[in-house]
Short mmCIF file of C-alpha atoms in Angstrom, two decimals:
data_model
loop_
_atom_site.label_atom_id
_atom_site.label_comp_id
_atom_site.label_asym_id
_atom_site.label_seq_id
_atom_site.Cartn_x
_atom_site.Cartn_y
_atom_site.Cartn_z
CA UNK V 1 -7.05 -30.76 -72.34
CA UNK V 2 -9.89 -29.09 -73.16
CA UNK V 3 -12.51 -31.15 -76.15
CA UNK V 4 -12.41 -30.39 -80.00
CA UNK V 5 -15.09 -27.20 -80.30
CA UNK V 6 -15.16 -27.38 -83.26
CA UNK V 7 -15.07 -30.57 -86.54
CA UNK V 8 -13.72 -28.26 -88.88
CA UNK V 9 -12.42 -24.42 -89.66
CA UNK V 10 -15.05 -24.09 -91.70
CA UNK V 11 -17.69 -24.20 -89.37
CA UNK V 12 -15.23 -22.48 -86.50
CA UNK V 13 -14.54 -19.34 -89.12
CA UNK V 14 -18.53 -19.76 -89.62
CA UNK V 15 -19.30 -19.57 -85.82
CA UNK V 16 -16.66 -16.37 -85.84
CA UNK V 17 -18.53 -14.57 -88.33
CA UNK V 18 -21.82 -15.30 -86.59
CA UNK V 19 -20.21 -13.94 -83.26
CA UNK V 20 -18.72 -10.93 -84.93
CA UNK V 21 -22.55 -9.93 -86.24
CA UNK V 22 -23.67 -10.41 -82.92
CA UNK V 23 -20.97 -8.26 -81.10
CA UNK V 24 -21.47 -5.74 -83.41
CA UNK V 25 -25.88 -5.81 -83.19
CA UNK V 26 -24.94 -5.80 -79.41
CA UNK V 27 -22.57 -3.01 -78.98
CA UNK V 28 -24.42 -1.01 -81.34
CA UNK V 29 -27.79 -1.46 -79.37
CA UNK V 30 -26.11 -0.92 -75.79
CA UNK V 31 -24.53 2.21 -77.59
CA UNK V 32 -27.48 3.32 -78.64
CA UNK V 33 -29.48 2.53 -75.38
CA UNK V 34 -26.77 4.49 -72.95
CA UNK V 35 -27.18 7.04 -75.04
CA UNK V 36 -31.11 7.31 -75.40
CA UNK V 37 -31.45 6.58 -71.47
CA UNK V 38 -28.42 6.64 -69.42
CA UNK V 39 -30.35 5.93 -66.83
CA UNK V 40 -30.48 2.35 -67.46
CA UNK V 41 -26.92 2.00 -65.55
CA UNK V 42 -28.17 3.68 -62.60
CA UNK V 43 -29.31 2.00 -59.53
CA UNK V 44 -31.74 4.28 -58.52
CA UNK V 45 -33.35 4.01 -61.94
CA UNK V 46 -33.62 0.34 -61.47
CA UNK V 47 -34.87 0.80 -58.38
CA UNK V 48 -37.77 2.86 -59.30
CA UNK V 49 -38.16 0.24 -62.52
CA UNK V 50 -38.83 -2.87 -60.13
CA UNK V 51 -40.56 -1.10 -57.29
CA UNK V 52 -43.37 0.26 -60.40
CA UNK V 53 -43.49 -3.68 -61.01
CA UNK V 54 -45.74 -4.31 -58.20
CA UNK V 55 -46.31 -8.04 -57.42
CA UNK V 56 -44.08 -8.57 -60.14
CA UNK V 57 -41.19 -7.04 -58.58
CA UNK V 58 -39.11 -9.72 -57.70
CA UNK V 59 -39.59 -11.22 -60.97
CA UNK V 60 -38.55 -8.50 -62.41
CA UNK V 61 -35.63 -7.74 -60.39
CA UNK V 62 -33.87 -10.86 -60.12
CA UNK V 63 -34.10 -10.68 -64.80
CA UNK V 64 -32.28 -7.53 -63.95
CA UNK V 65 -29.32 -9.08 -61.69
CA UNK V 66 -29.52 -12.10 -64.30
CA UNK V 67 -28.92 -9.84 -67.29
CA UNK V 68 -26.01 -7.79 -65.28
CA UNK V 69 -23.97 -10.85 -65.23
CA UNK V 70 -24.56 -11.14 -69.29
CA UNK V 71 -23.85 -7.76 -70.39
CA UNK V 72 -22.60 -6.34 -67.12
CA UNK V 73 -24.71 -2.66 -67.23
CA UNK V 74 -24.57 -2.43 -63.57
CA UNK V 75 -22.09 -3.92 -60.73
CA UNK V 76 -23.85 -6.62 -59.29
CA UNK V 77 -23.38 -5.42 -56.05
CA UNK V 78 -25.16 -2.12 -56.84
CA UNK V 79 -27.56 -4.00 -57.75
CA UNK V 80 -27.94 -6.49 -54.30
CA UNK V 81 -27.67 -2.75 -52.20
CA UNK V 82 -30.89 -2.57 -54.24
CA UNK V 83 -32.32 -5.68 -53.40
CA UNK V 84 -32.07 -5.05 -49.80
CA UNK V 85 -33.22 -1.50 -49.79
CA UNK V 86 -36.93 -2.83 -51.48
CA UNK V 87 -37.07 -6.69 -49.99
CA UNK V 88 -34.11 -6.57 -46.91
CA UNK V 89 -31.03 -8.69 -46.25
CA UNK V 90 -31.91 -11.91 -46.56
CA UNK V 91 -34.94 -11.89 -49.47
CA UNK V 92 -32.91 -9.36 -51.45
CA UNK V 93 -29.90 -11.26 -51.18
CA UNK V 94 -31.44 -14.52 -51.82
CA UNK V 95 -33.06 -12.58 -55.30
CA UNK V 96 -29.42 -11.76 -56.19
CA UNK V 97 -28.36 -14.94 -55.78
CA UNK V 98 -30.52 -16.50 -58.05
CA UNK V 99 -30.03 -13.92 -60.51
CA UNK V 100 -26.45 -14.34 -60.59
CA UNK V 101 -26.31 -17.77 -60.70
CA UNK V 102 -28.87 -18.04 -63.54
CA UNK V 103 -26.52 -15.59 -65.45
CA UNK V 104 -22.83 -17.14 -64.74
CA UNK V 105 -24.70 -20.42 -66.00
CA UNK V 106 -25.84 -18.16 -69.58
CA UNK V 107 -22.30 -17.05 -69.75
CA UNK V 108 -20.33 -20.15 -68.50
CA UNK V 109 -22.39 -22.17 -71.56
CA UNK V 110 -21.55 -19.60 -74.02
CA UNK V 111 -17.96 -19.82 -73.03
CA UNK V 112 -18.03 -23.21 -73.53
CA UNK V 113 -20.11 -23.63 -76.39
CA UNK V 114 -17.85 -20.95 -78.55
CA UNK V 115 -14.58 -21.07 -77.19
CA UNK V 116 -11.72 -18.10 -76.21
CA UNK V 117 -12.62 -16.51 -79.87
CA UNK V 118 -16.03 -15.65 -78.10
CA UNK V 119 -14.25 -15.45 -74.67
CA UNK V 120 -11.91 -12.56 -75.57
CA UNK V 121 -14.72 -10.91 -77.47
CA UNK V 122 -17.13 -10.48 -74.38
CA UNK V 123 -13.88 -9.96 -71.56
CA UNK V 124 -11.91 -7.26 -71.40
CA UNK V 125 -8.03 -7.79 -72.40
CA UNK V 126 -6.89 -6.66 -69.41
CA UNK V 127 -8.86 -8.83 -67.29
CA UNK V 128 -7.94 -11.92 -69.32
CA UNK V 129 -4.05 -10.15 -68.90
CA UNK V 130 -4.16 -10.51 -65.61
CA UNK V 131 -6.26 -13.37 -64.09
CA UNK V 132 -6.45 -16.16 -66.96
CA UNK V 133 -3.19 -17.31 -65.33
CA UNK V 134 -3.93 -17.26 -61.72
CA UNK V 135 -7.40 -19.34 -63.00
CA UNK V 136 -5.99 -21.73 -65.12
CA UNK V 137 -2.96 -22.10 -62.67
CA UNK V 138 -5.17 -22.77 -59.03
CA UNK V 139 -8.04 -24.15 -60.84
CA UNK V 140 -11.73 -24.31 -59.04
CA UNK V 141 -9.96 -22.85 -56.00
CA UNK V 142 -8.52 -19.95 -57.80
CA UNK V 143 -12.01 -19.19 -59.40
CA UNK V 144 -13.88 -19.46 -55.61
CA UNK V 145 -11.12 -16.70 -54.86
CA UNK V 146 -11.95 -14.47 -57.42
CA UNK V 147 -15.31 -14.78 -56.80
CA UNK V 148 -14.83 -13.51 -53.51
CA UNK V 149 -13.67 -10.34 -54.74
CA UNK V 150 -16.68 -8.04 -55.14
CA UNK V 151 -14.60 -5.96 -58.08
CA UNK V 152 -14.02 -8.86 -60.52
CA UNK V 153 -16.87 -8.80 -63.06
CA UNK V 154 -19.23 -12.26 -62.43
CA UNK V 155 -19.10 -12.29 -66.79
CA UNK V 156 -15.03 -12.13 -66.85
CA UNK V 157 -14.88 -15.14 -64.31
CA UNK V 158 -18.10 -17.44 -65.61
CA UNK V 159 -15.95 -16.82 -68.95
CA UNK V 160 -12.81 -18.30 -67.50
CA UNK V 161 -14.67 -21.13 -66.28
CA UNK V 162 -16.35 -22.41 -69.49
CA UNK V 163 -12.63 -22.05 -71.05
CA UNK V 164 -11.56 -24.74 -68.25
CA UNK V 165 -12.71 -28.18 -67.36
CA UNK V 166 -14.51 -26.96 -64.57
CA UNK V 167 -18.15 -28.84 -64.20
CA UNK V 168 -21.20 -26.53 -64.51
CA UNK V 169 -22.74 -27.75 -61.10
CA UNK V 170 -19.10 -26.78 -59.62
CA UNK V 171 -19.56 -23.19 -60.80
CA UNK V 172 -22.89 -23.07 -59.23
CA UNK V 173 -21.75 -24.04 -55.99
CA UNK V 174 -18.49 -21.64 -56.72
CA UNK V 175 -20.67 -18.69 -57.41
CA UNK V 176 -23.42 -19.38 -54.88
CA UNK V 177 -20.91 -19.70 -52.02
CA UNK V 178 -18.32 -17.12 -53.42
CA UNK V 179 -20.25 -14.44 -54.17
CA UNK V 180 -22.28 -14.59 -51.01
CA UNK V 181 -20.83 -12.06 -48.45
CA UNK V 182 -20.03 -9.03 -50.69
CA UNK V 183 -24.20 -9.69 -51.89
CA UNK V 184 -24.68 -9.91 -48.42
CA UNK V 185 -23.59 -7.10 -47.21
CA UNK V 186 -24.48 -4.92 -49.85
CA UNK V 187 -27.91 -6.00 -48.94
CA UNK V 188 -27.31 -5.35 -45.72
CA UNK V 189 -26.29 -1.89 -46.52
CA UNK V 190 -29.40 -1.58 -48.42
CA UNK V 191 -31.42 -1.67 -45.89
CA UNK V 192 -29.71 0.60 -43.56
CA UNK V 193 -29.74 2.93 -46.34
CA UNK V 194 -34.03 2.48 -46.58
CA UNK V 195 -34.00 2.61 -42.49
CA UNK V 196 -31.59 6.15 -43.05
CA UNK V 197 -29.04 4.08 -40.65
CA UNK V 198 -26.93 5.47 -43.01
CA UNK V 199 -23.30 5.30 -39.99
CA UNK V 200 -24.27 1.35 -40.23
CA UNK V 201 -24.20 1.29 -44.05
CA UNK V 202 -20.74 3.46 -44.31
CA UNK V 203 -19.69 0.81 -41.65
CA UNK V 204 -20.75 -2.13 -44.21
CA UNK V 205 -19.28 -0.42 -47.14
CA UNK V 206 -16.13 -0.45 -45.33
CA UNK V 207 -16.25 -3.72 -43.95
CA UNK V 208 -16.62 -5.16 -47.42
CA UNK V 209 -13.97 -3.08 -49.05
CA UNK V 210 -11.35 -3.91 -46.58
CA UNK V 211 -12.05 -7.80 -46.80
CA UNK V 212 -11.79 -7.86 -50.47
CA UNK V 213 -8.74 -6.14 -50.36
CA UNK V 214 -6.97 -8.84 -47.73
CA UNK V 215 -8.51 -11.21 -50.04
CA UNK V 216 -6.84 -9.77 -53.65
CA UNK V 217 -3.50 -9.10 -51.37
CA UNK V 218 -3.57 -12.95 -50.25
CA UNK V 219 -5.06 -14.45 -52.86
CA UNK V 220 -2.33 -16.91 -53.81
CA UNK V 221 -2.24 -18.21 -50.19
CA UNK V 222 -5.85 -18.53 -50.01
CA UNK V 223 -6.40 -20.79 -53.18
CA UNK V 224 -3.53 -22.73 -52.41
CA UNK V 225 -5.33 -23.50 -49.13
CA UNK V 226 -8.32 -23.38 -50.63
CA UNK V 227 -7.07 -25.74 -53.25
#
């Protein structure tokens, strides 16, 4: 059973009113933001963005991967292509990584801290439709699965996880270890794309794609051995 949130409805229809401001500031900024300068959603844009950072780029680029996972601009993936097209495999994938686990943390705590109001506020319905019951039914394992899948958005499933009793250092290791080979390869792919190898990066595209789908198609197998 998850603990109390909240000591009364007062201060849970008070925390719901604060959340609805925010949503709305939010959506009305990123609104107004895509429209000014689209370009913020596109890779190459960011690319340009952290390479003009100079010394500062990897700063600067693993804020961006931590901010995808809040508000989810960019896939992250897109994102770790980019990483290894300006530092290579395994320093651009290492700068994803700690991007995205610095943002499932943000999100995870905010799940927690406000509940499914704030949950189903940030998640789209149909994502809650039609995973919160594989989560909440294979636990931790189920989660790790998910996480494998390159396609499920990192703020959907950190979400899920601060609605469970899962432990924050388990999500860490969950999202470090499960989100690995699809940021992996994308950085791989990166930086065949930057060395125009660009038969070696169709081949990692396609390598990727066809293990996540295996993975969605068994995914009730795997967390049960898994679990």
């Amino acid at each position: 059973m998850m603990p109390r949130l909240f000591d009364s409805s007062a201060a849970r229809n008070a925390t719901l009113v604060r959340l609805g401001a925010g949503a709305l500031l939010f959506g009305t900024v990123a609104v107004a933001l895509v429209t000014v300068a689209p370009s913020v959603t596109d890779p190459a844009w960011i690319r340009s963005v952290v390479t003009a950072a100079g010394p500062f780029a990897p700063l600067v680029f693993v804020g961006v991967q931590t901010v995808q996972v809040i508000v989810a601009p960019v896939p992250g993936q897109a994102l770790a292509a980019v990483g290894g097209y300006l530092f290579g495999t395994v320093v651009g994938t290492a700068y994803s990584m700690v991007g995205v686990v610095l943002g499932s943390v943000v999100v995870f705590l905010l799940a927690r801290r406000f509940g499914r109001p704030y949950v189903e506020r940030v998640v789209d319905a149909d994502v809650l439709a039609r995973f919160d019951e594989f989560a909440d039914r294979r636990g931790a394992a189920g989660l790790f699965i998910l996480f494998l899948l390159p396609t499920f958005p990192d703020d959907g499933l950190c979400a899920l996880a601060g609605l469970s009793p899962l432990r924050l250092r388990t999500l860490v290791v969950l999202v470090a270890v499960g989100r690995l080979p699809t940021f992996a390869l994308a950085a791989a792919a990166g930086q065949s794309a930057e060395a125009s190898n660009y038969g070696t990066t169709a081949a990692l595209v396609v390598v990727g794609l066809g293990a996540s789908a295996v993975v969605y198609h068994y995914r009730d197998e795997l967390a049960a051995v898994a679990g």
